[in-house]
Amino acid sequence: MGNIDELIDKLARDGTAIKPALHPVLLSLEWIAAAVFYLAVALVVSGLRTDLIVKLHEPWFVAEIAVLAGIIIATSLSAALLSFPDLHQMRRVALAPAIAFALFALVMLFAWRADNPPSQPPIHSVECTLNITMLAILPAASIFFVMRKFASTHHYWSGGIAMLAAFSVGALWLRLYEQTDSIMHVIEWHYLPMILIGMLGMWLGKVLLKW
Amino acid sequence: MTDNSDNFASLMKQALAGDQRAYSELLQETSRLLRPFLAKRLSFTNEVDDLLQEILISIHKARHTYDGKRPYKPWVYAIARFRLQDHLRAHYADHLHHADDLSEIEETLQQDVTESAISYESISGEVEKLPEKQATILRMMHQEGYTAREIAERIGMNESAVKVAAHRAYKILRQKLEE
């Protein structure tokens, strides 16, 4: 007990005024705004796909883009909540990415069925994954950097969701830039790697988010 | 001070504003709140103290993640559970991993107390000299016939902790019997 009292005295002496962390909703809005800006810059640099106007008249393409944007929002919000030890007592909201990904799977299923006869896949393959990865490195690093200032008690989930947030930005960029109609190609080389990298993020979370 | 979430939240608000006295009171009350929670889950008083210190340091490090606008207890218990899990994972997994072979030792003792000249009764004096929790566990295991799981349920520990406590007790007894 003596040690505890001494420790409390010491901590109390160190207990200078401190500014409470940003509310997770505001934090996620910051991340989303940064993602929108980053995406805009990336599209200005890379250029938009030339058939974008035509594609925006295809319902399943629009749905895919909308749900991808939804994934960015849901994962950003969830990552912000997971940065707090108690998930800011909004545990259910932290599960939002599950709904977004379920919707996404549904949209991709319908898009795949609508892609009949199947569009010709592009000649390249893994280059898409590499492009998404290159573009996602900066958002991933910045999300992890911010999350390290908090106190997550869910390292695996925090890391995984942070990585998915970053890689969904990369995936959205590539979908607006790369001119391909093959749903199998985008599933195989855009979205499945994104989910696998989310799993790598779980490991990164364990390593990087210790406090 | 009453055990009231509002008081905790208000103390934390003052602490965040730099009131060191309020912060000290908050940490005192928090340690009173958490001690039974930890004691129920750990075998030894020194483990409880060590972990409590770790949790208090974690609360200090994470205090900026609490804004005083939501209940304090879920926040503090989230940190306590997180550190408790860390502690159990790190320490007990390690102990279990490096233990000679717990089941073998248990079997050895069971053979000793049932087949050889050494009965539980003949060493019960030594058992009673063990720390209280260890003695209770051995008594329940070998005199009353409970399994580790049943003991864990009855005394509010987890099964691994019961086995580790028993293992430590066996080691002590073995040393004494070999002297």
mmCIF file of C-alpha atoms in Angstrom:
data_model
loop_
_atom_site.group_PDB
_atom_site.id
_atom_site.type_symbol
_atom_site.label_atom_id
_atom_site.label_comp_id
_atom_site.label_asym_id
_atom_site.label_seq_id
_atom_site.Cartn_x
_atom_site.Cartn_y
_atom_site.Cartn_z
ATOM 1 C CA MET A 1 0.000 0.000 0.000
ATOM 2 C CA GLY A 2 2.930 2.278 0.783
ATOM 3 C CA ASN A 3 4.149 1.988 -2.782
ATOM 4 C CA ILE A 4 0.711 2.801 -4.147
ATOM 5 C CA ASP A 5 0.475 5.931 -2.009
ATOM 6 C CA GLU A 6 3.938 7.032 -3.117
ATOM 7 C CA LEU A 7 3.025 6.420 -6.743
ATOM 8 C CA ILE A 8 -0.207 8.386 -6.395
ATOM 9 C CA ASP A 9 1.713 11.295 -4.857
ATOM 10 C CA LYS A 10 4.179 11.212 -7.720
ATOM 11 C CA LEU A 11 1.484 11.005 -10.408
ATOM 12 C CA ALA A 12 -0.510 13.788 -8.756
ATOM 13 C CA ARG A 13 2.592 16.016 -8.761
ATOM 14 C CA ASP A 14 2.971 15.289 -12.500
ATOM 15 C CA GLY A 15 -0.722 15.949 -13.044
ATOM 16 C CA THR A 16 -0.490 19.323 -14.712
ATOM 17 C CA ALA A 17 -3.381 20.702 -16.768
ATOM 18 C CA ILE A 18 -3.951 18.730 -19.926
ATOM 19 C CA LYS A 19 -6.246 19.285 -22.886
ATOM 20 C CA PRO A 20 -8.731 16.425 -23.418
ATOM 21 C CA ALA A 21 -8.382 14.640 -26.741
ATOM 22 C CA LEU A 22 -10.574 15.594 -29.652
ATOM 23 C CA HIS A 23 -13.986 13.904 -29.761
ATOM 24 C CA PRO A 24 -13.743 10.794 -31.984
ATOM 25 C CA VAL A 25 -16.370 12.134 -34.396
ATOM 26 C CA LEU A 26 -14.312 15.294 -34.908
ATOM 27 C CA LEU A 27 -11.141 13.255 -35.157
ATOM 28 C CA SER A 28 -12.677 11.059 -37.846
ATOM 29 C CA LEU A 29 -13.961 14.146 -39.693
ATOM 30 C CA GLU A 30 -10.384 15.450 -39.718
ATOM 31 C CA TRP A 31 -9.202 12.148 -41.188
ATOM 32 C CA ILE A 32 -11.992 12.111 -43.777
ATOM 33 C CA ALA A 33 -11.255 15.716 -44.803
ATOM 34 C CA ALA A 34 -7.561 14.844 -45.130
ATOM 35 C CA ALA A 35 -8.483 11.761 -47.192
ATOM 36 C CA VAL A 36 -10.683 13.830 -49.547
ATOM 37 C CA PHE A 37 -7.897 16.368 -50.020
ATOM 38 C CA TYR A 38 -5.309 13.652 -50.588
ATOM 39 C CA LEU A 39 -7.576 11.861 -53.045
ATOM 40 C CA ALA A 40 -8.199 15.094 -54.955
ATOM 41 C CA VAL A 41 -4.460 15.789 -55.192
ATOM 42 C CA ALA A 42 -3.773 12.218 -56.317
ATOM 43 C CA LEU A 43 -6.459 12.451 -59.014
ATOM 44 C CA VAL A 44 -5.133 15.807 -60.204
ATOM 45 C CA VAL A 45 -1.672 14.267 -60.524
ATOM 46 C CA SER A 46 -2.759 10.955 -62.086
ATOM 47 C CA GLY A 47 -5.800 12.200 -64.006
ATOM 48 C CA LEU A 48 -9.306 10.737 -64.063
ATOM 49 C CA ARG A 49 -10.313 7.751 -66.189
ATOM 50 C CA THR A 50 -11.401 9.013 -69.576
ATOM 51 C CA ASP A 51 -14.730 7.176 -69.500
ATOM 52 C CA LEU A 52 -15.727 8.445 -66.052
ATOM 53 C CA ILE A 53 -18.754 10.396 -67.281
ATOM 54 C CA VAL A 54 -20.098 7.293 -69.025
ATOM 55 C CA LYS A 55 -19.362 5.097 -66.004
ATOM 56 C CA LEU A 56 -21.239 7.480 -63.734
ATOM 57 C CA HIS A 57 -24.381 6.481 -65.596
ATOM 58 C CA GLU A 58 -23.899 2.830 -64.621
ATOM 59 C CA PRO A 59 -25.736 2.152 -61.352
ATOM 60 C CA TRP A 60 -23.416 -0.576 -60.055
ATOM 61 C CA PHE A 61 -20.324 1.520 -60.662
ATOM 62 C CA VAL A 62 -21.912 4.457 -58.822
ATOM 63 C CA ALA A 63 -22.976 2.101 -56.013
ATOM 64 C CA GLU A 64 -19.432 0.713 -55.793
ATOM 65 C CA ILE A 65 -17.925 4.205 -55.542
ATOM 66 C CA ALA A 66 -20.543 5.257 -52.988
ATOM 67 C CA VAL A 67 -19.963 2.200 -50.791
ATOM 68 C CA LEU A 68 -16.182 2.650 -51.041
ATOM 69 C CA ALA A 69 -16.672 6.217 -49.816
ATOM 70 C CA GLY A 70 -18.876 4.759 -47.070
ATOM 71 C CA ILE A 71 -16.059 2.398 -46.100
ATOM 72 C CA ILE A 72 -13.673 5.348 -45.779
ATOM 73 C CA ILE A 73 -16.149 7.120 -43.495
ATOM 74 C CA ALA A 74 -17.019 4.016 -41.423
ATOM 75 C CA THR A 75 -13.406 2.881 -40.967
ATOM 76 C CA SER A 76 -12.246 6.410 -40.092
ATOM 77 C CA LEU A 77 -14.952 6.726 -37.454
ATOM 78 C CA SER A 78 -14.252 3.256 -36.115
ATOM 79 C CA ALA A 79 -10.489 3.846 -35.994
ATOM 80 C CA ALA A 80 -11.087 7.088 -34.093
ATOM 81 C CA LEU A 81 -13.322 5.294 -31.564
ATOM 82 C CA LEU A 82 -10.852 2.439 -31.204
ATOM 83 C CA SER A 83 -8.197 4.987 -30.237
ATOM 84 C CA PHE A 84 -9.995 5.483 -26.918
ATOM 85 C CA PRO A 85 -9.691 2.861 -24.172
ATOM 86 C CA ASP A 86 -13.474 2.634 -23.773
ATOM 87 C CA LEU A 87 -14.287 3.269 -27.458
ATOM 88 C CA HIS A 88 -15.740 6.525 -26.157
ATOM 89 C CA GLN A 89 -18.586 4.317 -24.937
ATOM 90 C CA MET A 90 -19.910 4.079 -28.507
ATOM 91 C CA ARG A 91 -19.164 0.404 -28.992
ATOM 92 C CA ARG A 92 -21.909 -0.191 -31.574
ATOM 93 C CA VAL A 93 -20.791 2.698 -33.758
ATOM 94 C CA ALA A 94 -17.307 1.152 -33.819
ATOM 95 C CA LEU A 95 -18.858 -1.808 -35.645
ATOM 96 C CA ALA A 96 -19.903 0.408 -38.574
ATOM 97 C CA PRO A 97 -17.218 -1.026 -40.927
ATOM 98 C CA ALA A 98 -18.871 -4.449 -40.670
ATOM 99 C CA ILE A 99 -22.065 -3.005 -42.156
ATOM 100 C CA ALA A 100 -20.123 -1.064 -44.795
ATOM 101 C CA PHE A 101 -18.191 -4.179 -45.850
ATOM 102 C CA ALA A 102 -21.355 -6.301 -45.946
ATOM 103 C CA LEU A 103 -22.954 -3.712 -48.248
ATOM 104 C CA PHE A 104 -19.800 -3.631 -50.311
ATOM 105 C CA ALA A 105 -19.822 -7.417 -50.751
ATOM 106 C CA LEU A 106 -23.438 -7.226 -51.841
ATOM 107 C CA VAL A 107 -22.743 -4.447 -54.355
ATOM 108 C CA MET A 108 -19.769 -6.349 -55.768
ATOM 109 C CA LEU A 109 -21.907 -9.465 -56.126
ATOM 110 C CA PHE A 110 -24.529 -7.560 -58.119
ATOM 111 C CA ALA A 111 -21.858 -5.738 -60.143
ATOM 112 C CA TRP A 112 -20.244 -9.082 -60.974
ATOM 113 C CA ARG A 113 -23.593 -10.519 -62.102
ATOM 114 C CA ALA A 114 -24.258 -7.402 -64.174
ATOM 115 C CA ASP A 115 -20.850 -7.755 -65.856
ATOM 116 C CA ASN A 116 -22.264 -10.243 -68.382
ATOM 117 C CA PRO A 117 -20.662 -11.158 -70.729
ATOM 118 C CA PRO A 118 -17.589 -10.548 -68.550
ATOM 119 C CA SER A 119 -15.458 -7.567 -69.554
ATOM 120 C CA GLN A 120 -11.966 -8.278 -70.783
ATOM 121 C CA PRO A 121 -9.533 -8.009 -67.833
ATOM 122 C CA PRO A 122 -6.565 -5.679 -68.325
ATOM 123 C CA ILE A 123 -3.133 -7.128 -69.141
ATOM 124 C CA HIS A 124 -1.622 -5.950 -65.856
ATOM 125 C CA SER A 125 -2.496 -7.516 -62.509
ATOM 126 C CA VAL A 126 -0.385 -6.998 -59.381
ATOM 127 C CA GLU A 127 0.514 -3.468 -60.505
ATOM 128 C CA CYS A 128 -2.894 -2.369 -59.263
ATOM 129 C CA THR A 129 -2.192 -3.720 -55.784
ATOM 130 C CA LEU A 130 1.177 -1.991 -55.783
ATOM 131 C CA ASN A 131 -0.355 1.304 -56.902
ATOM 132 C CA ILE A 132 -2.977 1.149 -54.167
ATOM 133 C CA THR A 133 -0.265 0.309 -51.639
ATOM 134 C CA MET A 134 1.938 3.208 -52.739
ATOM 135 C CA LEU A 135 -0.936 5.626 -52.452
ATOM 136 C CA ALA A 136 -2.098 4.241 -49.091
ATOM 137 C CA ILE A 137 1.266 4.390 -47.329
ATOM 138 C CA LEU A 138 1.000 8.058 -46.404
ATOM 139 C CA PRO A 139 -2.569 7.922 -45.012
ATOM 140 C CA ALA A 140 -1.740 4.700 -43.147
ATOM 141 C CA ALA A 141 1.366 6.240 -41.597
ATOM 142 C CA SER A 142 -0.485 9.379 -40.565
ATOM 143 C CA ILE A 143 -3.414 7.474 -39.027
ATOM 144 C CA PHE A 144 -1.032 5.256 -37.030
ATOM 145 C CA PHE A 145 0.952 8.324 -35.985
ATOM 146 C CA VAL A 146 -2.174 9.997 -34.611
ATOM 147 C CA MET A 147 -3.496 6.810 -33.011
ATOM 148 C CA ARG A 148 -0.254 6.342 -31.100
ATOM 149 C CA LYS A 149 -1.020 9.560 -29.213
ATOM 150 C CA PHE A 150 -4.191 7.970 -27.861
ATOM 151 C CA ALA A 151 -4.613 4.868 -25.727
ATOM 152 C CA SER A 152 -6.146 2.011 -27.636
ATOM 153 C CA THR A 153 -7.045 -1.106 -25.711
ATOM 154 C CA HIS A 154 -7.859 -2.999 -28.933
ATOM 155 C CA HIS A 155 -4.529 -3.086 -30.734
ATOM 156 C CA TYR A 156 -5.438 -5.694 -33.324
ATOM 157 C CA TRP A 157 -8.715 -4.133 -34.370
ATOM 158 C CA SER A 158 -7.324 -0.614 -34.290
ATOM 159 C CA GLY A 159 -4.441 -1.569 -36.569
ATOM 160 C CA GLY A 160 -6.645 -3.518 -38.961
ATOM 161 C CA ILE A 161 -9.293 -0.817 -39.246
ATOM 162 C CA ALA A 162 -6.686 1.947 -39.626
ATOM 163 C CA MET A 163 -5.085 0.030 -42.476
ATOM 164 C CA LEU A 164 -8.457 -0.573 -44.150
ATOM 165 C CA ALA A 165 -9.251 3.151 -43.898
ATOM 166 C CA ALA A 166 -5.972 4.018 -45.614
ATOM 167 C CA PHE A 167 -6.240 1.329 -48.279
ATOM 168 C CA SER A 168 -9.835 2.174 -49.099
ATOM 169 C CA VAL A 169 -8.586 5.659 -50.045
ATOM 170 C CA GLY A 170 -6.097 3.998 -52.407
ATOM 171 C CA ALA A 171 -8.767 1.685 -53.809
ATOM 172 C CA LEU A 172 -11.156 4.578 -54.472
ATOM 173 C CA TRP A 173 -8.418 6.520 -56.223
ATOM 174 C CA LEU A 174 -7.573 3.607 -58.505
ATOM 175 C CA ARG A 175 -11.208 2.990 -59.388
ATOM 176 C CA LEU A 176 -11.541 6.625 -60.483
ATOM 177 C CA TYR A 177 -8.245 6.529 -62.375
ATOM 178 C CA GLU A 178 -7.866 3.096 -63.950
ATOM 179 C CA GLN A 179 -9.989 2.407 -66.998
ATOM 180 C CA THR A 180 -11.139 -1.144 -66.440
ATOM 181 C CA ASP A 181 -14.599 -2.691 -66.452
ATOM 182 C CA SER A 182 -13.601 -6.170 -65.311
ATOM 183 C CA ILE A 183 -15.197 -6.796 -61.938
ATOM 184 C CA MET A 184 -13.153 -9.958 -61.449
ATOM 185 C CA HIS A 185 -9.989 -7.921 -61.930
ATOM 186 C CA VAL A 186 -10.962 -5.296 -59.360
ATOM 187 C CA ILE A 187 -12.038 -7.936 -56.874
ATOM 188 C CA GLU A 188 -8.875 -9.952 -57.354
ATOM 189 C CA TRP A 189 -6.295 -7.170 -57.532
ATOM 190 C CA HIS A 190 -7.930 -4.221 -55.765
ATOM 191 C CA TYR A 191 -10.253 -5.374 -53.048
ATOM 192 C CA LEU A 192 -9.016 -8.779 -51.875
ATOM 193 C CA PRO A 193 -5.464 -7.445 -51.351
ATOM 194 C CA MET A 194 -7.004 -4.491 -49.485
ATOM 195 C CA ILE A 195 -8.659 -6.895 -47.055
ATOM 196 C CA LEU A 196 -5.494 -8.974 -46.701
ATOM 197 C CA ILE A 197 -3.509 -5.826 -45.955
ATOM 198 C CA GLY A 198 -6.117 -5.006 -43.318
ATOM 199 C CA MET A 199 -5.075 -8.249 -41.643
ATOM 200 C CA LEU A 200 -1.444 -7.179 -41.804
ATOM 201 C CA GLY A 201 -2.638 -4.003 -40.112
ATOM 202 C CA MET A 202 -3.804 -6.090 -37.164
ATOM 203 C CA TRP A 203 -0.232 -7.206 -36.614
ATOM 204 C CA LEU A 204 1.033 -3.653 -37.101
ATOM 205 C CA GLY A 205 -1.486 -2.474 -34.529
ATOM 206 C CA LYS A 206 -0.086 -4.900 -32.008
ATOM 207 C CA VAL A 207 3.422 -3.611 -32.646
ATOM 208 C CA LEU A 208 2.827 0.095 -33.129
ATOM 209 C CA LEU A 209 -0.045 0.932 -30.827
ATOM 210 C CA LYS A 210 1.461 -0.262 -27.548
ATOM 211 C CA TRP A 211 1.399 2.304 -24.794
ATOM 212 C CA MET B 1 -16.526 10.380 -0.886
ATOM 213 C CA THR B 2 -19.316 8.102 -2.083
ATOM 214 C CA ASP B 3 -18.777 5.475 -4.746
ATOM 215 C CA ASN B 4 -20.436 7.645 -7.319
ATOM 216 C CA SER B 5 -19.563 8.000 -10.986
ATOM 217 C CA ASP B 6 -20.430 11.701 -10.987
ATOM 218 C CA ASN B 7 -17.847 12.336 -8.298
ATOM 219 C CA PHE B 8 -15.212 10.477 -10.244
ATOM 220 C CA ALA B 9 -16.081 12.423 -13.389
ATOM 221 C CA SER B 10 -16.024 15.718 -11.544
ATOM 222 C CA LEU B 11 -12.680 14.907 -9.890
ATOM 223 C CA MET B 12 -11.249 13.976 -13.268
ATOM 224 C CA LYS B 13 -12.462 17.245 -14.786
ATOM 225 C CA GLN B 14 -10.700 19.149 -12.017
ATOM 226 C CA ALA B 15 -7.611 17.002 -12.473
ATOM 227 C CA LEU B 16 -7.532 17.717 -16.192
ATOM 228 C CA ALA B 17 -7.670 21.409 -15.338
ATOM 229 C CA GLY B 18 -4.521 20.948 -13.247
ATOM 230 C CA ASP B 19 -5.971 20.457 -9.744
ATOM 231 C CA GLN B 20 -3.399 18.100 -8.246
ATOM 232 C CA ARG B 21 -5.333 17.540 -5.018
ATOM 233 C CA ALA B 22 -8.407 16.425 -6.969
ATOM 234 C CA TYR B 23 -6.185 14.198 -9.077
ATOM 235 C CA SER B 24 -4.647 12.596 -6.016
ATOM 236 C CA GLU B 25 -8.098 11.990 -4.537
ATOM 237 C CA LEU B 26 -9.290 10.531 -7.830
ATOM 238 C CA LEU B 27 -6.364 8.099 -7.985
ATOM 239 C CA GLN B 28 -6.898 7.080 -4.350
ATOM 240 C CA GLU B 29 -10.565 6.397 -4.990
ATOM 241 C CA THR B 30 -9.784 4.613 -8.232
ATOM 242 C CA SER B 31 -7.306 2.322 -6.521
ATOM 243 C CA ARG B 32 -9.947 1.555 -3.870
ATOM 244 C CA LEU B 33 -12.402 0.810 -6.663
ATOM 245 C CA LEU B 34 -10.040 -1.456 -8.573
ATOM 246 C CA ARG B 35 -8.394 -3.373 -5.737
ATOM 247 C CA PRO B 36 -11.301 -5.818 -5.178
ATOM 248 C CA PHE B 37 -11.691 -6.207 -8.943
ATOM 249 C CA LEU B 38 -8.053 -7.288 -9.220
ATOM 250 C CA ALA B 39 -7.969 -9.310 -5.985
ATOM 251 C CA LYS B 40 -10.823 -11.410 -7.305
ATOM 252 C CA ARG B 41 -8.815 -12.273 -10.395
ATOM 253 C CA LEU B 42 -5.267 -12.651 -9.102
ATOM 254 C CA SER B 43 -3.768 -15.064 -6.622
ATOM 255 C CA PHE B 44 -1.320 -12.946 -4.672
ATOM 256 C CA THR B 45 -1.478 -9.609 -2.921
ATOM 257 C CA ASN B 46 1.847 -8.528 -4.396
ATOM 258 C CA GLU B 47 0.509 -9.246 -7.896
ATOM 259 C CA VAL B 48 -2.522 -7.078 -7.136
ATOM 260 C CA ASP B 49 -0.290 -4.257 -5.928
ATOM 261 C CA ASP B 50 2.023 -4.487 -8.936
ATOM 262 C CA LEU B 51 -0.810 -4.503 -11.407
ATOM 263 C CA LEU B 52 -2.641 -1.732 -9.597
ATOM 264 C CA GLN B 53 0.455 0.425 -9.935
ATOM 265 C CA GLU B 54 0.636 -0.363 -13.649
ATOM 266 C CA ILE B 55 -3.012 0.555 -14.064
ATOM 267 C CA LEU B 56 -2.583 3.846 -12.216
ATOM 268 C CA ILE B 57 0.327 4.729 -14.498
ATOM 269 C CA SER B 58 -1.810 3.803 -17.524
ATOM 270 C CA ILE B 59 -4.644 5.998 -16.255
ATOM 271 C CA HIS B 60 -2.140 8.820 -15.913
ATOM 272 C CA LYS B 61 -0.859 8.299 -19.468
ATOM 273 C CA ALA B 62 -4.347 8.002 -20.947
ATOM 274 C CA ARG B 63 -6.088 10.706 -18.928
ATOM 275 C CA HIS B 64 -6.353 12.981 -21.982
ATOM 276 C CA THR B 65 -8.702 10.401 -23.554
ATOM 277 C CA TYR B 66 -11.289 11.112 -20.859
ATOM 278 C CA ASP B 67 -13.218 14.366 -21.191
ATOM 279 C CA GLY B 68 -15.415 14.217 -18.080
ATOM 280 C CA LYS B 69 -18.555 14.163 -20.233
ATOM 281 C CA ARG B 70 -19.186 10.440 -20.106
ATOM 282 C CA PRO B 71 -19.234 7.955 -17.187
ATOM 283 C CA TYR B 72 -15.823 7.454 -15.632
ATOM 284 C CA LYS B 73 -16.093 3.843 -14.531
ATOM 285 C CA PRO B 74 -16.427 2.223 -17.972
ATOM 286 C CA TRP B 75 -13.354 4.197 -19.042
ATOM 287 C CA VAL B 76 -11.285 3.158 -16.044
ATOM 288 C CA TYR B 77 -12.435 -0.471 -16.154
ATOM 289 C CA ALA B 78 -11.543 -0.628 -19.854
ATOM 290 C CA ILE B 79 -7.972 0.318 -18.930
ATOM 291 C CA ALA B 80 -7.930 -2.039 -15.944
ATOM 292 C CA ARG B 81 -9.184 -4.998 -17.986
ATOM 293 C CA PHE B 82 -6.683 -4.243 -20.734
ATOM 294 C CA ARG B 83 -3.757 -4.220 -18.299
ATOM 295 C CA LEU B 84 -5.086 -7.288 -16.484
ATOM 296 C CA GLN B 85 -5.262 -9.231 -19.754
ATOM 297 C CA ASP B 86 -1.758 -8.083 -20.631
ATOM 298 C CA HIS B 87 -0.533 -9.186 -17.241
ATOM 299 C CA LEU B 88 -2.208 -12.574 -17.405
ATOM 300 C CA ARG B 89 -1.017 -13.171 -20.948
ATOM 301 C CA ALA B 90 2.558 -12.161 -20.253
ATOM 302 C CA HIS B 91 3.060 -13.724 -16.848
ATOM 303 C CA TYR B 92 0.892 -16.806 -16.754
ATOM 304 C CA ALA B 93 1.590 -17.809 -20.345
ATOM 305 C CA ASP B 94 5.262 -17.514 -19.547
ATOM 306 C CA HIS B 95 4.951 -19.434 -16.303
ATOM 307 C CA LEU B 96 2.908 -22.150 -17.931
ATOM 308 C CA HIS B 97 5.289 -22.340 -20.853
ATOM 309 C CA HIS B 98 8.317 -22.753 -18.644
ATOM 310 C CA ALA B 99 6.750 -24.930 -16.039
ATOM 311 C CA ASP B 100 8.387 -28.344 -15.979
ATOM 312 C CA ASP B 101 5.173 -30.106 -16.703
ATOM 313 C CA LEU B 102 2.355 -29.192 -14.482
ATOM 314 C CA SER B 103 0.274 -32.261 -15.021
ATOM 315 C CA GLU B 104 3.301 -34.436 -14.324
ATOM 316 C CA ILE B 105 3.917 -32.656 -11.048
ATOM 317 C CA GLU B 106 0.270 -32.953 -10.098
ATOM 318 C CA GLU B 107 0.369 -36.645 -10.838
ATOM 319 C CA THR B 108 3.545 -37.026 -8.803
ATOM 320 C CA LEU B 109 1.954 -35.369 -5.824
ATOM 321 C CA GLN B 110 -1.197 -37.399 -6.223
ATOM 322 C CA GLN B 111 0.905 -40.550 -6.271
ATOM 323 C CA ASP B 112 2.771 -39.314 -3.227
ATOM 324 C CA VAL B 113 -0.350 -38.626 -1.267
ATOM 325 C CA THR B 114 -2.213 -41.761 -2.239
ATOM 326 C CA GLU B 115 0.241 -44.557 -2.771
ATOM 327 C CA SER B 116 3.342 -43.912 -0.758
ATOM 328 C CA ALA B 117 3.948 -43.436 2.898
ATOM 329 C CA ILE B 118 3.315 -39.716 2.429
ATOM 330 C CA SER B 119 -0.354 -38.871 2.821
ATOM 331 C CA TYR B 120 -1.982 -35.493 2.564
ATOM 332 C CA GLU B 121 -2.593 -35.653 6.319
ATOM 333 C CA SER B 122 1.095 -36.211 6.990
ATOM 334 C CA ILE B 123 2.025 -33.045 5.129
ATOM 335 C CA SER B 124 -1.022 -30.990 6.040
ATOM 336 C CA GLY B 125 1.090 -29.154 8.628
ATOM 337 C CA GLU B 126 3.400 -28.018 5.847
ATOM 338 C CA VAL B 127 0.433 -27.155 3.641
ATOM 339 C CA GLU B 128 -0.969 -24.886 6.327
ATOM 340 C CA LYS B 129 2.340 -22.977 6.424
ATOM 341 C CA LEU B 130 1.907 -22.063 2.768
ATOM 342 C CA PRO B 131 0.407 -18.685 1.812
ATOM 343 C CA GLU B 132 -3.302 -18.746 2.530
ATOM 344 C CA LYS B 133 -4.501 -18.959 -1.055
ATOM 345 C CA GLN B 134 -2.116 -21.792 -1.949
ATOM 346 C CA ALA B 135 -3.070 -23.733 1.175
ATOM 347 C CA THR B 136 -6.757 -23.304 0.407
ATOM 348 C CA ILE B 137 -6.259 -24.535 -3.148
ATOM 349 C CA LEU B 138 -4.320 -27.641 -2.073
ATOM 350 C CA ARG B 139 -6.802 -28.400 0.675
ATOM 351 C CA MET B 140 -9.712 -28.175 -1.756
ATOM 352 C CA MET B 141 -7.848 -30.193 -4.366
ATOM 353 C CA HIS B 142 -6.538 -33.042 -2.236
ATOM 354 C CA GLN B 143 -8.745 -33.142 0.834
ATOM 355 C CA GLU B 144 -12.093 -32.157 -0.639
ATOM 356 C CA GLY B 145 -11.514 -33.539 -4.132
ATOM 357 C CA TYR B 146 -12.351 -30.486 -6.239
ATOM 358 C CA THR B 147 -10.896 -30.019 -9.708
ATOM 359 C CA ALA B 148 -8.951 -26.875 -10.628
ATOM 360 C CA ARG B 149 -11.964 -25.592 -12.549
ATOM 361 C CA GLU B 150 -14.326 -26.123 -9.629
ATOM 362 C CA ILE B 151 -11.916 -24.395 -7.283
ATOM 363 C CA ALA B 152 -11.594 -21.497 -9.695
ATOM 364 C CA GLU B 153 -15.366 -21.093 -9.720
ATOM 365 C CA ARG B 154 -15.638 -21.325 -5.946
ATOM 366 C CA ILE B 155 -12.904 -18.877 -5.027
ATOM 367 C CA GLY B 156 -13.403 -16.496 -7.942
ATOM 368 C CA MET B 157 -10.082 -17.019 -9.728
ATOM 369 C CA ASN B 158 -9.495 -18.226 -13.237
ATOM 370 C CA GLU B 159 -8.511 -21.834 -13.826
ATOM 371 C CA SER B 160 -4.986 -21.030 -15.021
ATOM 372 C CA ALA B 161 -4.326 -18.950 -11.928
ATOM 373 C CA VAL B 162 -5.453 -21.856 -9.715
ATOM 374 C CA LYS B 163 -3.121 -24.238 -11.538
ATOM 375 C CA VAL B 164 -0.194 -21.848 -11.286
ATOM 376 C CA ALA B 165 -0.838 -21.296 -7.574
ATOM 377 C CA ALA B 166 -1.000 -25.074 -7.080
ATOM 378 C CA HIS B 167 2.175 -25.518 -9.064
ATOM 379 C CA ARG B 168 3.998 -23.020 -6.908
ATOM 380 C CA ALA B 169 2.699 -24.727 -3.793
ATOM 381 C CA TYR B 170 3.899 -28.142 -5.042
ATOM 382 C CA LYS B 171 7.331 -26.721 -5.652
ATOM 383 C CA ILE B 172 7.557 -25.327 -2.143
ATOM 384 C CA LEU B 173 6.303 -28.588 -0.642
ATOM 385 C CA ARG B 174 8.682 -30.665 -2.709
ATOM 386 C CA GLN B 175 11.613 -28.568 -1.545
ATOM 387 C CA LYS B 176 10.528 -28.943 2.065
ATOM 388 C CA LEU B 177 10.032 -32.689 1.751
ATOM 389 C CA GLU B 178 13.458 -33.110 0.168
ATOM 390 C CA GLU B 179 15.197 -31.198 2.964
#
